[in-house]
Amino acid sequence: MPDQQGKTALVTGANTGIGFEAAKVLAARGATVVLACRDLAKAEAAASQISAAAPRARVETLRLDLASLASVHQAAEQFHANHRCLNLLINNAGVIHPAYARTEDGFELHFGTNHLGHFAFTGLMLDRLLAVPGSRIVTVSSSGHRRGDIHLDDLALQHGYGLNAAYGQSKLANLMFTYELQRQLAAIGARTIAVAAHPGNAYTEVGRHMPGWVRVALSPRLRLLNSWLLQSAQMGALPTLRAAVDPVATGGDYYGPAGPGEFTGHPTRVKSSARSHNADLQRRLWEESERLTGVNYRLAEQTAPHTD
Ligand SMILES: NC(=O)c1ccc[n+]([C@@H]2O[C@H](COP(=O)([O-])OP(=O)(O)OC[C@H]3O[C@@H](n4cnc5c(N)ncnc54)[C@H](OP(=O)(O)O)[C@@H]3O)[C@@H](O)[C@H]2O)c1
């Protein structure tokens, strides 16, 4: 892991799970890390834990609720007030929720939180990212993207809601967003890149809204039985960290565990579904995301100060 002194990283959903582990490593390697979380008390507790493990770590907290566009705007404004540049944005936060629910702005919860919230936040942070040559945007997807499709005519899935369809749509959107963003960054000659990762299956709080039997089956207490299927949150954070810091990573790369089924293992470059590479659908998803969030990237109008 290269030294991260002098760099600023922002991790969404950094109070627990993959985000917490990634933030902890980045802080221990010298980065200033902003924990962007919807619950400030949880964020402060996580910051204290990171500081206890690495007393010289520079850790800040920022309130960000991705299920609220108002909160997304407030968080971006607050970051702008305190920071002139951002080296690394890790779009990690995510929700899996079996029951149908909506965000504050009326979007289906998975699509609104996992995709639209991050789409809007990234767009609002772009000037700070473009200000740094070599900056990166890492978005955390899931193998579950393979079970999803983008239903542009029914993004709220009112005509066929299911957990796999909803979570899968949001995680497919995470990848399509990354690929389209990378294409647009390359088109303006930016030296900011967009990359993606997935953690495999990791012991985190991700199943907190799932039925009790699922939580038991995925419990670390069954580690000996589950070791082929599940890995620690620390291991699950490695694909994200590799996407974030590997010097040879290039725009559009996707990292995940190297083991069978990409369930567990050390991070390697992996392939996403054929559907995720549908450039026409990527572009239409992008346009719809701009319309729904009201955040227009206008990348062609951005000055790209770091073109060669
Ligand atoms: N663990 C796995 O096996 C697995 C597999 C595939 C993909 N992933 C992906 O990995 C990422 C991290 O998940 P995890 O496993 O670390 O789950 P986790 O332990 O449940 O952590 C999720 C994080 O997202 C935050 N979050 C949820 N809704 C939010 C919102 N509206 N605004 C801001 N933050 C919000 C949570 O905050 P609160 O604590 O306040 O709720 C928490 O910090 C997710 O994108 C998930 O889809 C995980």
Coordinates of C-alpha atoms and ligand atoms in Angstrom, one line a residue:
M1 CA 0.0 0.0 0.0
P2 CA 1.7 3.2 -1.1
D3 CA 2.1 6.0 1.4
Q4 CA -0.9 8.3 1.4
Q5 CA 0.6 11.4 3.1
G6 CA -0.8 14.6 1.7
K7 CA -3.8 13.0 0.2
T8 CA -7.4 13.6 1.1
A9 CA -9.9 10.7 0.8
L10 CA -13.6 10.8 1.4
V11 CA -15.4 7.5 2.1
T12 CA -19.2 7.3 2.2
G13 CA -20.8 4.9 4.7
A14 CA -17.5 4.8 6.6
N15 CA -18.8 4.2 10.1
T16 CA -18.9 0.4 9.7
G17 CA -18.2 -2.6 7.4
I18 CA -16.2 -2.2 4.2
G19 CA -16.1 1.6 4.4
F20 CA -14.8 1.7 7.9
E21 CA -12.1 -0.8 7.1
A22 CA -11.0 1.1 4.0
A23 CA -11.0 4.4 5.9
K24 CA -8.9 2.9 8.7
V25 CA -6.2 1.7 6.3
L26 CA -6.1 4.9 4.3
A27 CA -5.8 6.9 7.6
A28 CA -3.1 4.6 8.9
R29 CA -1.1 5.2 5.7
G30 CA -1.2 8.9 6.2
A31 CA -4.3 10.2 4.2
T32 CA -6.6 12.8 5.7
V33 CA -9.8 10.8 5.7
V34 CA -13.3 12.2 5.7
L35 CA -15.9 9.8 7.1
A36 CA -19.1 10.8 5.3
C37 CA -22.0 9.2 7.2
R38 CA -25.7 9.7 7.7
D39 CA -25.4 9.4 11.5
L40 CA -22.8 11.8 12.9
A41 CA -22.7 10.0 16.3
K42 CA -21.7 6.8 14.5
A43 CA -19.2 8.7 12.4
E44 CA -17.6 10.2 15.5
A45 CA -17.4 6.8 17.2
A46 CA -15.7 5.4 14.1
A47 CA -13.3 8.3 14.0
S48 CA -12.3 7.7 17.6
Q49 CA -11.7 4.0 16.8
I50 CA -9.5 4.9 13.9
S51 CA -7.6 7.5 15.9
A52 CA -7.1 5.0 18.8
A53 CA -5.5 2.5 16.4
A54 CA -3.4 5.2 14.6
P55 CA -2.9 8.2 16.9
R56 CA -1.5 10.4 14.2
A57 CA -4.3 9.7 11.8
R58 CA -6.2 12.7 10.5
V59 CA -9.8 11.9 10.5
E60 CA -12.8 14.2 9.9
T61 CA -16.5 13.5 9.9
L62 CA -19.2 14.9 7.5
R63 CA -22.9 14.3 7.6
L64 CA -24.2 12.8 4.4
D65 CA -27.5 11.0 4.0
L66 CA -27.5 9.6 0.4
A67 CA -31.3 9.1 0.7
S68 CA -31.8 12.9 0.7
L69 CA -30.7 15.2 -2.1
A70 CA -30.9 18.1 0.3
S71 CA -28.3 16.3 2.5
V72 CA -26.2 15.5 -0.5
H73 CA -26.0 19.2 -1.4
Q74 CA -25.3 20.3 2.2
A75 CA -22.5 17.7 2.5
A76 CA -20.9 18.8 -0.7
E77 CA -21.1 22.5 0.4
Q78 CA -19.6 21.7 3.7
F79 CA -16.7 19.8 2.1
H80 CA -16.1 22.7 -0.3
A81 CA -15.9 25.1 2.6
N82 CA -13.1 23.1 4.2
H83 CA -11.2 21.5 1.3
R84 CA -9.7 22.8 -1.9
C85 CA -9.2 19.4 -3.4
L86 CA -10.1 15.7 -3.1
N87 CA -7.7 12.9 -4.2
L88 CA -10.0 10.0 -3.6
L89 CA -13.8 9.7 -3.5
I90 CA -15.0 6.2 -2.4
N91 CA -18.7 5.7 -3.1
N92 CA -19.1 2.8 -0.7
A93 CA -22.3 3.3 1.3
G94 CA -25.1 0.9 0.4
V95 CA -28.3 -0.5 1.6
I96 CA -30.1 -3.8 1.2
H97 CA -33.7 -3.6 2.3
P98 CA -36.2 -6.5 1.7
A99 CA -39.3 -4.3 2.1
Y100 CA -40.3 -1.7 -0.5
A101 CA -39.3 1.8 0.7
R102 CA -38.5 5.2 -0.8
T103 CA -36.0 7.9 -0.2
E104 CA -36.9 11.4 1.1
D105 CA -37.2 12.5 -2.6
G106 CA -39.5 9.6 -3.5
F107 CA -37.0 7.3 -5.3
E108 CA -37.0 3.5 -4.7
L109 CA -34.7 3.1 -1.7
H110 CA -31.9 1.0 -3.3
F111 CA -31.7 3.0 -6.6
G112 CA -32.1 6.3 -4.7
T113 CA -29.4 5.6 -2.1
N114 CA -26.9 3.4 -3.8
H115 CA -27.0 5.0 -7.2
L116 CA -28.7 8.4 -7.4
G117 CA -27.3 9.7 -4.1
H118 CA -23.8 8.8 -5.2
F119 CA -24.4 10.1 -8.7
A120 CA -25.4 13.5 -7.3
F121 CA -22.7 13.6 -4.7
T122 CA -19.9 12.8 -7.2
G123 CA -21.2 15.4 -9.6
L124 CA -21.1 18.0 -6.9
M125 CA -17.5 17.0 -5.9
L126 CA -16.2 16.9 -9.4
D127 CA -14.4 20.3 -9.3
R128 CA -12.5 19.3 -6.2
L129 CA -11.5 15.9 -7.9
L130 CA -10.5 17.5 -11.2
A131 CA -8.3 19.9 -9.3
V132 CA -5.9 17.0 -8.4
P133 CA -4.0 15.1 -11.1
G134 CA -4.4 11.4 -10.6
S135 CA -7.5 11.6 -8.4
R136 CA -9.9 8.7 -8.4
I137 CA -13.5 7.9 -8.0
V138 CA -14.1 4.4 -6.7
T139 CA -17.6 3.1 -6.7
V140 CA -18.5 -0.1 -4.8
S141 CA -20.7 -2.5 -6.6
S142 CA -21.6 -6.1 -6.0
S143 CA -21.8 -9.5 -7.8
G144 CA -25.5 -8.9 -7.3
H145 CA -25.3 -6.5 -10.3
R146 CA -25.6 -9.7 -12.4
R147 CA -29.2 -10.2 -11.1
G148 CA -30.2 -6.7 -12.0
D149 CA -31.4 -4.8 -15.1
I150 CA -32.0 -1.0 -15.6
H151 CA -35.7 -0.4 -15.9
L152 CA -35.7 3.0 -17.3
D153 CA -39.5 3.0 -17.8
D154 CA -40.0 1.8 -14.2
L155 CA -36.9 2.7 -12.1
A156 CA -39.0 2.5 -8.9
L157 CA -39.9 -1.1 -9.8
Q158 CA -43.6 -0.5 -9.1
H159 CA -44.5 -3.2 -11.6
G160 CA -42.3 -6.0 -10.2
Y161 CA -40.5 -5.2 -7.0
G162 CA -38.2 -7.8 -5.6
L163 CA -35.1 -7.5 -3.5
N164 CA -32.8 -9.0 -6.1
A165 CA -34.3 -6.8 -8.8
A166 CA -34.0 -3.6 -6.7
Y167 CA -30.5 -4.2 -5.2
G168 CA -29.3 -5.6 -8.5
Q169 CA -30.5 -2.6 -10.5
S170 CA -28.8 -0.2 -8.1
K171 CA -25.5 -2.2 -8.2
L172 CA -25.6 -2.5 -12.0
A173 CA -26.2 1.3 -12.0
N174 CA -23.0 1.7 -9.9
L175 CA -21.0 0.0 -12.6
M176 CA -22.7 1.7 -15.6
F177 CA -22.1 5.0 -13.9
T178 CA -18.4 4.2 -13.5
Y179 CA -18.0 3.2 -17.1
E180 CA -19.9 6.2 -18.5
L181 CA -18.1 8.6 -16.1
Q182 CA -14.7 7.2 -17.2
R183 CA -15.7 7.7 -20.8
Q184 CA -16.6 11.3 -20.2
L185 CA -13.5 12.0 -18.1
A186 CA -11.3 10.6 -20.8
A187 CA -13.1 12.7 -23.4
I188 CA -12.1 15.9 -21.7
G189 CA -8.6 14.6 -21.2
A190 CA -8.9 14.5 -17.4
R191 CA -6.4 12.7 -15.3
T192 CA -9.1 11.8 -12.8
I193 CA -10.2 8.2 -13.3
A194 CA -13.3 6.2 -12.4
V195 CA -12.9 2.7 -11.2
A196 CA -15.1 0.1 -9.4
A197 CA -14.8 -2.7 -6.9
H198 CA -16.8 -5.3 -5.1
P199 CA -16.0 -7.0 -1.8
G200 CA -17.2 -10.5 -2.5
N201 CA -19.1 -11.7 0.5
A202 CA -17.9 -10.1 3.7
Y203 CA -19.1 -10.1 7.3
T204 CA -20.5 -6.6 7.8
E205 CA -23.8 -5.1 8.9
V206 CA -25.1 -5.4 5.3
G207 CA -27.7 -8.0 6.2
R208 CA -29.1 -6.0 9.1
H209 CA -32.6 -5.7 7.5
M210 CA -32.7 -9.3 6.3
P211 CA -34.8 -12.0 8.0
G212 CA -33.3 -13.5 11.2
W213 CA -32.4 -16.9 9.6
V214 CA -30.3 -15.1 6.9
R215 CA -28.5 -13.1 9.6
V216 CA -27.7 -16.3 11.5
A217 CA -26.5 -18.1 8.3
L218 CA -24.2 -15.2 7.6
S219 CA -23.0 -14.8 11.2
P220 CA -19.2 -14.8 11.9
R221 CA -20.0 -17.4 14.6
L222 CA -20.4 -19.9 11.7
R223 CA -17.0 -18.8 10.3
L224 CA -15.6 -22.4 10.1
L225 CA -18.6 -23.5 8.0
N226 CA -18.7 -20.4 6.0
S227 CA -15.1 -19.7 5.2
W228 CA -15.4 -20.8 1.5
L229 CA -18.3 -18.3 1.1
L230 CA -17.6 -15.3 3.4
Q231 CA -14.5 -13.4 4.4
S232 CA -13.7 -10.7 7.0
A233 CA -14.6 -7.1 6.4
Q234 CA -10.9 -6.3 6.3
M235 CA -10.5 -8.7 3.4
G236 CA -13.7 -7.4 1.8
A237 CA -12.2 -3.9 1.8
L238 CA -9.1 -4.9 -0.2
P239 CA -10.7 -4.7 -3.7
T240 CA -11.8 -1.1 -2.8
L241 CA -8.4 -0.2 -1.5
R242 CA -6.7 -1.7 -4.6
A243 CA -9.0 0.2 -6.9
A244 CA -8.1 3.3 -4.8
V245 CA -4.3 3.1 -4.7
D246 CA -2.9 0.5 -7.1
P247 CA -0.5 2.6 -9.3
V248 CA -1.3 0.5 -12.4
A249 CA -5.1 0.7 -12.1
T250 CA -6.6 2.4 -15.1
G251 CA -10.0 4.0 -15.7
G252 CA -12.9 1.6 -15.9
D253 CA -11.1 -1.2 -14.0
Y254 CA -13.2 -3.4 -11.8
Y255 CA -11.7 -5.2 -8.8
G256 CA -13.0 -8.1 -6.8
P257 CA -11.8 -11.2 -4.8
A258 CA -9.8 -13.7 -6.8
G259 CA -11.3 -16.9 -5.3
P260 CA -13.9 -19.2 -6.8
G261 CA -17.1 -17.3 -7.6
E262 CA -15.4 -14.1 -6.5
F263 CA -16.7 -14.8 -3.0
T264 CA -13.5 -14.5 -1.1
G265 CA -9.8 -13.9 -1.7
H266 CA -7.2 -11.3 -2.5
P267 CA -8.2 -8.6 -5.0
T268 CA -7.7 -8.9 -8.7
R269 CA -9.2 -7.3 -11.8
V270 CA -12.5 -9.0 -12.5
K271 CA -15.1 -8.8 -15.3
S272 CA -18.6 -7.4 -14.9
S273 CA -21.7 -8.6 -16.8
A274 CA -22.1 -8.0 -20.6
R275 CA -25.1 -5.8 -19.8
S276 CA -23.0 -3.5 -17.7
H277 CA -21.0 -2.6 -20.8
N278 CA -24.0 -1.5 -22.9
A279 CA -22.9 2.0 -23.8
D280 CA -26.3 3.1 -25.0
L281 CA -27.9 2.1 -21.7
Q282 CA -25.1 3.7 -19.8
R283 CA -25.8 7.0 -21.6
R284 CA -29.6 6.8 -21.1
L285 CA -29.1 6.0 -17.4
W286 CA -26.8 9.0 -17.1
E287 CA -29.3 11.3 -18.7
E288 CA -32.1 10.0 -16.5
S289 CA -29.9 10.3 -13.4
E290 CA -29.2 14.0 -14.2
R291 CA -32.9 14.6 -14.7
L292 CA -33.9 12.9 -11.5
T293 CA -31.3 14.5 -9.3
G294 CA -31.0 17.9 -11.0
V295 CA -27.2 17.5 -10.9
N296 CA -25.8 18.1 -14.3
Y297 CA -22.1 17.2 -14.7
R298 CA -21.5 19.4 -17.7
L299 CA -18.1 17.7 -18.0
A300 CA -17.4 19.1 -21.5
E301 CA -17.6 22.6 -19.9
Q302 CA -15.2 21.7 -17.0
T303 CA -11.8 23.0 -17.3
A304 CA -9.4 20.1 -17.2
P305 CA -6.4 21.6 -15.6
H306 CA -4.5 18.4 -15.7
T307 CA -4.5 17.5 -19.3
D308 CA -1.0 16.8 -20.7
Ligands
LIG1 N1 -20.8 -7.1 2.7 C1 -20.9 -7.8 1.6 O1 -20.9 -9.0 1.5 C2 -21.2 -7.0 0.3 C3 -21.3 -7.7 -0.9 C4 -21.5 -7.0 -2.1 C5 -21.5 -5.6 -2.1 N2 -21.4 -5.0 -0.9 C6 -21.4 -3.5 -0.9 O2 -20.4 -3.0 -0.1 C7 -20.8 -1.7 0.3 C8 -20.6 -1.5 1.8 O3 -21.5 -2.4 2.5 P1 -21.1 -3.2 3.8 O4 -21.1 -4.6 3.6 O5 -20.0 -2.5 4.5 O6 -22.5 -2.9 4.6 P2 -22.8 -2.2 6.0 O7 -21.9 -2.7 7.1 O8 -24.2 -2.3 6.2 O9 -22.4 -0.6 5.8 C9 -23.1 0.1 4.9 C10 -22.8 1.6 5.2 O10 -23.7 2.4 4.3 C11 -24.3 3.4 5.1 N3 -25.5 3.9 4.5 C12 -26.7 3.2 4.3 N4 -27.6 4.0 3.9 C13 -27.1 5.2 3.8 C14 -27.5 6.5 3.5 N5 -28.8 6.7 3.1 N6 -26.7 7.6 3.5 C15 -25.4 7.4 3.9 N7 -24.9 6.2 4.3 C16 -25.7 5.1 4.2 C17 -24.5 2.7 6.5 O11 -24.7 3.7 7.4 P3 -25.5 3.3 8.8 O12 -24.6 2.5 9.6 O13 -25.8 4.7 9.4 O14 -26.8 2.6 8.3 C18 -23.1 2.1 6.6 O15 -22.2 3.0 7.0 C19 -22.2 -1.5 -0.1 O16 -22.2 -0.7 -1.3 C20 -22.7 -2.9 -0.4 O17 -23.7 -2.9 -1.4 C21 -21.2 -5.6 0.3

